Amino acid sequence: MPSSPAPEAADARGDAPVPFTADDYRARMARAAASAADAGLAGVIVAPGPDLVYLTGYQPTAITERLTALVIAPGRDPVLVVPTLEAPDAERAAGAAAVTLRDWTDGKDPYAVTAPLLDADGRFGVSDNAWAMHLLGLQQALPGTTYVSLTEALPMLRGVKDAHELARIAAAGAAADRAYGEILGVRFAGRRETDVAADLAALLLRFGHSQVDFTVVGSGPNGANPHHEAGDRVIERGDMVVLDFGGLKHGYGSDTTRTVHVGPPTDEERRIHELVREAQQAGFEAVRPGVACQDVDRAARKVITDAGYGEYFIHRTGHGIGVTTHEPPYMIEGEELPIVPGMCFSIEPGVYLPGRFGVRIEDIVTATEDGAGHRFNNTPHAMAIVE
């Protein structure tokens, strides 16, 4: 496991990241096989999507009805089943040397090709985003098999990041911070939420993101909806504005939230913003190896509940992040999974007053070997005043 999040790595300064090698992907697949065995699984079946990218570096040009599946089983070499017409692309993937490719042509039964790779009566973990038609096809070919989602069976398959992954998350966080710094200089009053959202998206791309996943701009009463989709509401002077934005840079996610105010805020708005800041800090201070994920939620939630606003904190305190912007682990009551160094997750408490305004503050953090938490977002938490 990494000894530190490498926040000052060259990648975090905007340089090209250290490439993942076939050996990196081979090690990931070996860990997946060992984890499957520990969980009592006969193996895992990985469909196109984030799990496949993480384990092999392969992303089909288009995800279609043709079966593509990575089969990993303890004691066996991993096999990637692909349509023949897509085999040349699969062969060029960074992790191709770590798998055996097995292709099938149109007109043939892909499940007949895949079935011999599976134990006829085994229980397998399957990517959450696998197509139902493919899972049903495998069940028909092997009626004795059973399946469980990978999130349920192996929630930490991608959860603990190595040093090169942490450097990419650091770079994504730094880019999101730069976008926030720039957005404070644009005009808010008199413009639509969608205008500011477009500015944020453009800034993320300018600072190296290849993909923008979301740009929440919730002004005034819209800020009381945590996942408000930016709309045509014209931002007014006197509005509190929740800015939540992120995406992928170098294949890894960013996600940060700051709440700004257009013109001078009221005393109540300042007080609630400070309350959320204190809750976010309490959640961060709870982060250390061995602490249960739910304890981060408890620490942040206690601050808000003790102040009398518990009913207005209506979501979990955080979620994991990696090759997707939302993934396990989750900082929520009932999640007893212990934090380990290299886990990366958000801490984002909020208070949402229906019909009035909302406040949320979010950073991506990780736990380190020395027992401290480390932030990947470093813009000020104090309320920024915009025009």
Short mmCIF file of C-alpha atoms in Angstrom, two decimals:
data_model
loop_
_atom_site.label_atom_id
_atom_site.label_comp_id
_atom_site.label_asym_id
_atom_site.label_seq_id
_atom_site.Cartn_x
_atom_site.Cartn_y
_atom_site.Cartn_z
CA MET A 1 0.00 0.00 0.00
CA PRO A 2 1.18 3.55 -0.64
CA SER A 3 2.84 5.37 2.21
CA SER A 4 1.58 8.77 1.10
CA PRO A 5 -0.80 10.28 -1.44
CA ALA A 6 2.09 11.78 -3.42
CA PRO A 7 0.32 15.15 -3.69
CA GLU A 8 3.40 16.77 -5.19
CA ALA A 9 3.91 14.19 -7.91
CA ALA A 10 4.73 15.49 -11.38
CA ASP A 11 1.26 14.45 -12.49
CA ALA A 12 -0.36 16.80 -9.96
CA ARG A 13 1.49 19.70 -11.61
CA GLY A 14 -0.19 18.91 -14.92
CA ASP A 15 2.51 16.75 -16.51
CA ALA A 16 1.71 13.42 -18.15
CA PRO A 17 0.99 10.69 -15.59
CA VAL A 18 3.13 7.60 -15.11
CA PRO A 19 1.63 5.03 -17.51
CA PHE A 20 0.11 1.85 -16.14
CA THR A 21 1.93 -1.25 -17.43
CA ALA A 22 0.90 -4.80 -18.20
CA ASP A 23 2.43 -5.76 -14.85
CA ASP A 24 0.16 -3.25 -13.08
CA TYR A 25 -2.89 -4.80 -14.70
CA ARG A 26 -1.61 -8.32 -14.04
CA ALA A 27 -1.29 -7.47 -10.34
CA ARG A 28 -4.81 -6.01 -10.26
CA MET A 29 -6.27 -9.15 -11.81
CA ALA A 30 -4.31 -11.33 -9.38
CA ARG A 31 -5.74 -9.34 -6.47
CA ALA A 32 -9.22 -9.71 -7.95
CA ALA A 33 -8.77 -13.48 -8.20
CA ALA A 34 -7.53 -13.70 -4.60
CA SER A 35 -10.38 -11.51 -3.37
CA ALA A 36 -12.88 -13.68 -5.24
CA ALA A 37 -11.51 -16.79 -3.57
CA ASP A 38 -11.66 -15.12 -0.15
CA ALA A 39 -15.30 -14.21 -0.83
CA GLY A 40 -16.17 -17.79 -1.75
CA LEU A 41 -16.60 -17.03 -5.45
CA ALA A 42 -15.57 -19.25 -8.34
CA GLY A 43 -14.47 -16.11 -10.14
CA VAL A 44 -15.55 -12.78 -11.54
CA ILE A 45 -17.04 -11.83 -14.90
CA VAL A 46 -16.21 -8.28 -15.94
CA ALA A 47 -18.23 -6.42 -18.56
CA PRO A 48 -17.16 -3.31 -20.50
CA GLY A 49 -17.09 -0.32 -18.22
CA PRO A 50 -15.01 1.00 -15.33
CA ASP A 51 -14.14 -2.44 -13.92
CA LEU A 52 -12.76 -3.60 -17.26
CA VAL A 53 -10.77 -0.39 -17.73
CA TYR A 54 -9.34 -0.72 -14.22
CA LEU A 55 -8.36 -4.37 -14.63
CA THR A 56 -7.09 -4.39 -18.24
CA GLY A 57 -6.89 -0.84 -19.58
CA TYR A 58 -9.33 -1.88 -22.32
CA GLN A 59 -12.38 0.14 -23.28
CA PRO A 60 -14.27 -1.04 -26.38
CA THR A 61 -14.81 1.72 -28.92
CA ALA A 62 -18.56 1.16 -28.61
CA ILE A 63 -20.47 -0.95 -26.09
CA THR A 64 -22.95 -2.94 -28.16
CA GLU A 65 -24.99 -6.13 -28.01
CA ARG A 66 -21.89 -8.17 -28.84
CA LEU A 67 -20.51 -9.95 -25.78
CA THR A 68 -17.21 -8.75 -24.31
CA ALA A 69 -16.28 -10.33 -20.99
CA LEU A 70 -13.18 -10.72 -18.85
CA VAL A 71 -13.19 -13.94 -16.86
CA ILE A 72 -10.95 -14.09 -13.79
CA ALA A 73 -10.86 -17.27 -11.73
CA PRO A 74 -8.51 -18.32 -8.92
CA GLY A 75 -5.75 -20.59 -10.20
CA ARG A 76 -6.37 -19.79 -13.86
CA ASP A 77 -5.01 -17.25 -16.29
CA PRO A 78 -7.50 -14.43 -17.00
CA VAL A 79 -9.26 -14.63 -20.35
CA LEU A 80 -10.79 -11.75 -22.28
CA VAL A 81 -13.59 -12.82 -24.63
CA VAL A 82 -14.12 -10.32 -27.45
CA PRO A 83 -15.88 -10.13 -30.81
CA THR A 84 -13.43 -10.94 -33.61
CA LEU A 85 -13.96 -7.56 -35.25
CA GLU A 86 -12.85 -5.85 -32.02
CA ALA A 87 -9.89 -8.12 -31.26
CA PRO A 88 -7.30 -5.77 -32.83
CA ASP A 89 -8.39 -3.00 -30.45
CA ALA A 90 -8.23 -5.36 -27.47
CA GLU A 91 -4.74 -6.46 -28.45
CA ARG A 92 -3.55 -2.85 -28.26
CA ALA A 93 -4.83 -2.32 -24.69
CA ALA A 94 -2.18 -1.59 -22.07
CA GLY A 95 -3.01 -4.77 -20.17
CA ALA A 96 -3.42 -7.07 -23.16
CA ALA A 97 -0.19 -8.93 -22.41
CA ALA A 98 -1.64 -9.94 -19.04
CA VAL A 99 -4.66 -11.78 -20.48
CA THR A 100 -5.42 -14.51 -22.99
CA LEU A 101 -7.66 -13.23 -25.77
CA ARG A 102 -10.41 -15.48 -27.05
CA ASP A 103 -12.51 -14.12 -29.89
CA TRP A 104 -15.81 -15.13 -31.43
CA THR A 105 -17.28 -14.28 -34.82
CA ASP A 106 -20.74 -13.07 -35.77
CA GLY A 107 -23.03 -16.02 -36.29
CA LYS A 108 -21.40 -18.03 -33.51
CA ASP A 109 -22.68 -18.42 -29.97
CA PRO A 110 -20.57 -16.23 -27.66
CA TYR A 111 -21.90 -18.05 -24.60
CA ALA A 112 -20.63 -21.35 -25.94
CA VAL A 113 -17.20 -19.72 -26.14
CA THR A 114 -17.42 -18.31 -22.62
CA ALA A 115 -19.05 -21.26 -20.82
CA PRO A 116 -15.93 -23.49 -20.78
CA LEU A 117 -14.13 -20.78 -18.81
CA LEU A 118 -16.63 -21.05 -15.95
CA ASP A 119 -17.30 -23.72 -13.33
CA ALA A 120 -20.63 -25.24 -14.24
CA ASP A 121 -21.98 -24.88 -10.72
CA GLY A 122 -19.94 -21.87 -9.59
CA ARG A 123 -21.01 -18.62 -8.00
CA PHE A 124 -19.56 -15.60 -9.80
CA GLY A 125 -19.28 -11.90 -9.15
CA VAL A 126 -20.50 -9.86 -12.12
CA SER A 127 -19.94 -6.21 -13.01
CA ASP A 128 -22.92 -4.15 -11.94
CA ASN A 129 -23.30 -2.73 -15.45
CA ALA A 130 -23.32 -6.09 -17.26
CA TRP A 131 -26.15 -6.39 -19.77
CA ALA A 132 -29.05 -8.59 -18.64
CA MET A 133 -29.08 -10.36 -22.02
CA HIS A 134 -25.49 -11.51 -21.50
CA LEU A 135 -26.06 -12.70 -17.95
CA LEU A 136 -29.20 -14.55 -19.02
CA GLY A 137 -27.28 -16.08 -21.93
CA LEU A 138 -24.65 -17.44 -19.54
CA GLN A 139 -27.33 -18.76 -17.21
CA GLN A 140 -28.96 -20.58 -20.09
CA ALA A 141 -25.64 -22.09 -21.13
CA LEU A 142 -24.76 -23.03 -17.53
CA PRO A 143 -28.00 -23.44 -15.52
CA GLY A 144 -26.07 -24.43 -12.40
CA THR A 145 -24.25 -21.11 -12.07
CA THR A 146 -25.30 -18.28 -9.77
CA TYR A 147 -24.30 -14.63 -9.77
CA VAL A 148 -23.88 -11.68 -7.43
CA SER A 149 -23.02 -8.06 -8.18
CA LEU A 150 -19.38 -7.08 -7.74
CA THR A 151 -20.36 -4.12 -5.59
CA GLU A 152 -22.01 -6.53 -3.15
CA ALA A 153 -19.40 -9.29 -3.32
CA LEU A 154 -16.17 -7.29 -3.77
CA PRO A 155 -16.98 -3.68 -2.87
CA MET A 156 -13.29 -2.76 -2.53
CA LEU A 157 -12.18 -4.23 -5.86
CA ARG A 158 -11.05 -0.75 -6.93
CA GLY A 159 -11.17 0.90 -3.52
CA VAL A 160 -7.50 1.12 -2.49
CA LYS A 161 -5.32 3.20 -4.81
CA ASP A 162 -1.61 2.79 -5.43
CA ALA A 163 0.83 5.69 -5.64
CA HIS A 164 0.32 6.26 -9.39
CA GLU A 165 -3.47 6.24 -8.98
CA LEU A 166 -3.21 8.69 -6.11
CA ALA A 167 -1.08 10.99 -8.25
CA ARG A 168 -3.80 11.02 -10.90
CA ILE A 169 -6.47 11.82 -8.31
CA ALA A 170 -4.23 14.60 -7.01
CA ALA A 171 -3.94 16.00 -10.54
CA ALA A 172 -7.71 15.85 -11.03
CA GLY A 173 -8.29 17.58 -7.71
CA ALA A 174 -5.76 20.30 -8.51
CA ALA A 175 -7.44 20.91 -11.86
CA ALA A 176 -10.86 21.22 -10.20
CA ASP A 177 -9.36 23.67 -7.71
CA ARG A 178 -8.03 25.79 -10.57
CA ALA A 179 -11.47 25.76 -12.17
CA TYR A 180 -13.01 26.99 -8.91
CA GLY A 181 -10.43 29.75 -8.62
CA GLU A 182 -11.30 30.94 -12.11
CA ILE A 183 -15.07 30.74 -11.70
CA LEU A 184 -14.93 33.19 -8.80
CA GLY A 185 -13.95 35.87 -11.31
CA VAL A 186 -16.94 35.46 -13.63
CA ARG A 187 -20.21 37.34 -13.29
CA PHE A 188 -23.03 35.48 -11.55
CA ALA A 189 -25.80 38.06 -11.10
CA GLY A 190 -28.05 38.37 -14.12
CA ARG A 191 -26.85 35.15 -15.76
CA ARG A 192 -28.60 31.79 -15.91
CA GLU A 193 -27.43 28.79 -13.94
CA THR A 194 -26.71 27.04 -17.23
CA ASP A 195 -24.33 29.85 -18.21
CA VAL A 196 -22.22 29.37 -15.08
CA ALA A 197 -22.40 25.58 -15.50
CA ALA A 198 -21.06 25.93 -19.03
CA ASP A 199 -18.23 28.10 -17.70
CA LEU A 200 -17.33 25.42 -15.16
CA ALA A 201 -17.36 22.67 -17.77
CA ALA A 202 -15.11 24.68 -20.06
CA LEU A 203 -12.69 25.35 -17.19
CA LEU A 204 -12.46 21.68 -16.26
CA LEU A 205 -11.60 20.85 -19.87
CA ARG A 206 -9.11 23.71 -20.05
CA PHE A 207 -7.30 22.37 -17.02
CA GLY A 208 -6.92 18.88 -18.41
CA HIS A 209 -10.13 16.98 -17.82
CA SER A 210 -11.04 14.63 -20.66
CA GLN A 211 -14.60 14.22 -19.38
CA VAL A 212 -17.00 16.43 -17.43
CA ASP A 213 -19.45 14.36 -15.39
CA PHE A 214 -21.50 17.07 -13.70
CA THR A 215 -21.70 20.81 -13.07
CA VAL A 216 -24.32 21.47 -10.42
CA VAL A 217 -25.17 25.17 -10.10
CA GLY A 218 -27.97 25.58 -7.56
CA SER A 219 -28.89 29.21 -6.96
CA GLY A 220 -31.22 30.51 -4.26
CA PRO A 221 -33.99 27.98 -3.57
CA ASN A 222 -32.54 25.58 -6.15
CA GLY A 223 -29.56 25.11 -3.84
CA ALA A 224 -31.84 23.22 -1.45
CA ASN A 225 -31.89 20.37 -4.00
CA PRO A 226 -28.52 18.58 -3.58
CA HIS A 227 -28.51 17.23 -7.15
CA HIS A 228 -30.17 20.18 -8.84
CA GLU A 229 -29.56 20.20 -12.58
CA ALA A 230 -28.56 23.67 -13.71
CA GLY A 231 -31.54 25.35 -15.33
CA ASP A 232 -32.73 28.64 -16.77
CA ARG A 233 -33.19 30.38 -13.45
CA VAL A 234 -31.46 33.77 -13.54
CA ILE A 235 -29.08 34.14 -10.61
CA GLU A 236 -29.90 37.17 -8.47
CA ARG A 237 -27.96 39.35 -6.12
CA GLY A 238 -28.52 37.96 -2.63
CA ASP A 239 -28.48 34.32 -3.79
CA MET A 240 -26.49 31.57 -2.16
CA VAL A 241 -25.12 29.38 -4.99
CA VAL A 242 -24.00 25.77 -4.60
CA LEU A 243 -21.26 24.79 -7.09
CA ASP A 244 -20.63 21.02 -7.33
CA PHE A 245 -18.53 19.86 -10.28
CA GLY A 246 -16.18 17.15 -11.42
CA GLY A 247 -15.14 14.65 -14.04
CA LEU A 248 -12.15 12.61 -15.18
CA LYS A 249 -8.55 13.65 -15.74
CA HIS A 250 -5.99 11.01 -16.75
CA GLY A 251 -8.81 8.50 -16.19
CA TYR A 252 -9.42 9.40 -12.53
CA GLY A 253 -12.08 11.50 -10.91
CA SER A 254 -12.47 14.93 -9.40
CA ASP A 255 -15.45 16.10 -7.34
CA THR A 256 -15.61 19.25 -5.26
CA THR A 257 -18.26 21.56 -3.91
CA ARG A 258 -18.08 25.12 -2.68
CA THR A 259 -20.98 27.43 -1.85
CA VAL A 260 -20.63 31.07 -2.82
CA HIS A 261 -22.82 34.12 -2.27
CA VAL A 262 -23.78 36.82 -4.76
CA GLY A 263 -23.19 40.04 -2.90
CA PRO A 264 -23.21 40.38 0.91
CA PRO A 265 -24.84 37.46 2.81
CA THR A 266 -27.21 37.69 5.75
CA ASP A 267 -26.14 36.72 9.25
CA GLU A 268 -28.19 33.52 8.98
CA GLU A 269 -26.51 32.55 5.71
CA ARG A 270 -23.09 33.14 7.23
CA ARG A 271 -24.01 31.09 10.29
CA ILE A 272 -25.24 28.08 8.31
CA HIS A 273 -22.27 28.21 5.96
CA GLU A 274 -19.95 28.21 9.01
CA LEU A 275 -21.90 25.29 10.47
CA VAL A 276 -21.36 23.23 7.33
CA ARG A 277 -17.68 24.20 7.29
CA GLU A 278 -17.32 22.97 10.87
CA ALA A 279 -19.10 19.71 9.98
CA GLN A 280 -16.83 19.15 6.99
CA GLN A 281 -13.78 19.74 9.17
CA ALA A 282 -15.08 17.32 11.80
CA GLY A 283 -15.57 14.64 9.15
CA PHE A 284 -12.05 15.21 7.87
CA GLU A 285 -10.53 15.02 11.34
CA ALA A 286 -12.24 11.63 11.84
CA VAL A 287 -10.31 10.12 8.91
CA ARG A 288 -7.58 7.71 9.94
CA PRO A 289 -6.74 4.06 9.21
CA GLY A 290 -8.91 1.59 11.08
CA VAL A 291 -11.83 3.95 11.62
CA ALA A 292 -15.13 2.69 10.24
CA CYS A 293 -16.51 4.60 7.26
CA GLN A 294 -19.69 5.31 9.23
CA ASP A 295 -17.66 7.20 11.83
CA VAL A 296 -16.81 9.89 9.27
CA ASP A 297 -20.53 10.31 8.63
CA ARG A 298 -21.24 10.37 12.36
CA ALA A 299 -18.61 13.03 13.04
CA ALA A 300 -19.89 15.40 10.37
CA ARG A 301 -23.57 14.73 11.08
CA LYS A 302 -23.20 15.31 14.82
CA VAL A 303 -22.11 18.90 14.28
CA ILE A 304 -25.16 19.66 12.15
CA THR A 305 -27.58 17.71 14.36
CA ASP A 306 -26.34 19.35 17.56
CA ALA A 307 -27.00 22.74 15.97
CA GLY A 308 -30.62 21.77 15.30
CA TYR A 309 -30.37 21.22 11.54
CA GLY A 310 -30.10 17.44 11.42
CA GLU A 311 -33.33 17.02 9.44
CA TYR A 312 -31.88 19.23 6.72
CA PHE A 313 -28.79 17.08 6.14
CA ILE A 314 -30.48 14.62 3.78
CA HIS A 315 -27.71 12.54 2.20
CA ARG A 316 -24.67 10.46 3.13
CA THR A 317 -21.48 12.30 4.04
CA GLY A 318 -19.38 10.84 1.24
CA HIS A 319 -18.62 8.35 -1.49
CA GLY A 320 -15.54 6.76 -2.97
CA ILE A 321 -13.89 8.03 -6.13
CA GLY A 322 -11.46 6.56 -8.64
CA VAL A 323 -12.00 5.60 -12.27
CA THR A 324 -15.58 6.73 -11.66
CA THR A 325 -16.68 9.78 -9.69
CA HIS A 326 -18.96 7.67 -7.46
CA GLU A 327 -17.92 4.22 -6.19
CA PRO A 328 -17.42 2.37 -2.89
CA PRO A 329 -16.66 3.00 -0.09
CA TYR A 330 -19.53 5.09 1.20
CA MET A 331 -19.39 7.30 4.28
CA ILE A 332 -22.81 6.42 5.67
CA GLU A 333 -24.36 5.05 8.85
CA GLY A 334 -24.19 1.26 8.84
CA GLU A 335 -21.00 1.03 6.76
CA GLU A 336 -18.56 -0.66 9.14
CA LEU A 337 -15.82 -1.18 6.55
CA PRO A 338 -12.58 0.14 8.08
CA ILE A 339 -10.69 2.91 6.33
CA VAL A 340 -7.27 1.84 5.02
CA PRO A 341 -4.48 3.93 3.48
CA GLY A 342 -5.12 4.60 -0.20
CA MET A 343 -8.91 4.76 0.05
CA CYS A 344 -10.15 7.95 -1.62
CA PHE A 345 -13.55 9.43 -0.85
CA SER A 346 -15.51 12.65 -0.52
CA ILE A 347 -16.53 14.43 2.65
CA GLU A 348 -19.49 16.64 1.74
CA PRO A 349 -21.97 17.51 4.46
CA GLY A 350 -24.73 19.96 3.66
CA VAL A 351 -27.75 21.82 5.01
CA TYR A 352 -30.73 22.30 2.69
CA LEU A 353 -33.57 24.63 3.65
CA PRO A 354 -36.50 23.94 1.30
CA GLY A 355 -37.61 26.94 -0.73
CA ARG A 356 -34.75 29.06 0.57
CA PHE A 357 -31.15 27.95 -0.01
CA GLY A 358 -28.61 25.19 0.51
CA VAL A 359 -24.98 24.95 1.58
CA ARG A 360 -22.52 22.14 0.84
CA ILE A 361 -18.72 21.94 1.15
CA GLU A 362 -16.88 18.97 -0.36
CA ASP A 363 -13.30 17.77 -0.63
CA ILE A 364 -11.84 14.49 -1.85
CA VAL A 365 -9.60 12.98 0.83
CA THR A 366 -7.52 9.89 1.48
CA ALA A 367 -6.11 8.16 4.53
CA THR A 368 -2.35 7.88 4.78
CA GLU A 369 0.00 5.38 6.44
CA ASP A 370 1.01 7.94 9.07
CA GLY A 371 -2.56 8.04 10.38
CA ALA A 372 -3.58 11.43 9.02
CA GLY A 373 -6.13 12.38 6.42
CA HIS A 374 -4.99 14.22 3.28
CA ARG A 375 -7.12 16.55 1.16
CA PHE A 376 -6.95 16.56 -2.63
CA ASN A 377 -8.90 19.84 -2.74
CA ASN A 378 -7.28 22.87 -1.19
CA THR A 379 -9.38 25.89 -2.12
CA PRO A 380 -10.62 27.99 0.84
CA HIS A 381 -13.66 26.76 2.73
CA ALA A 382 -14.68 30.26 3.72
CA MET A 383 -17.70 31.65 1.88
CA ALA A 384 -16.57 33.46 -1.28
CA ILE A 385 -18.46 36.58 -2.33
CA VAL A 386 -19.09 36.87 -6.06
CA GLU A 387 -20.77 39.50 -8.19
#
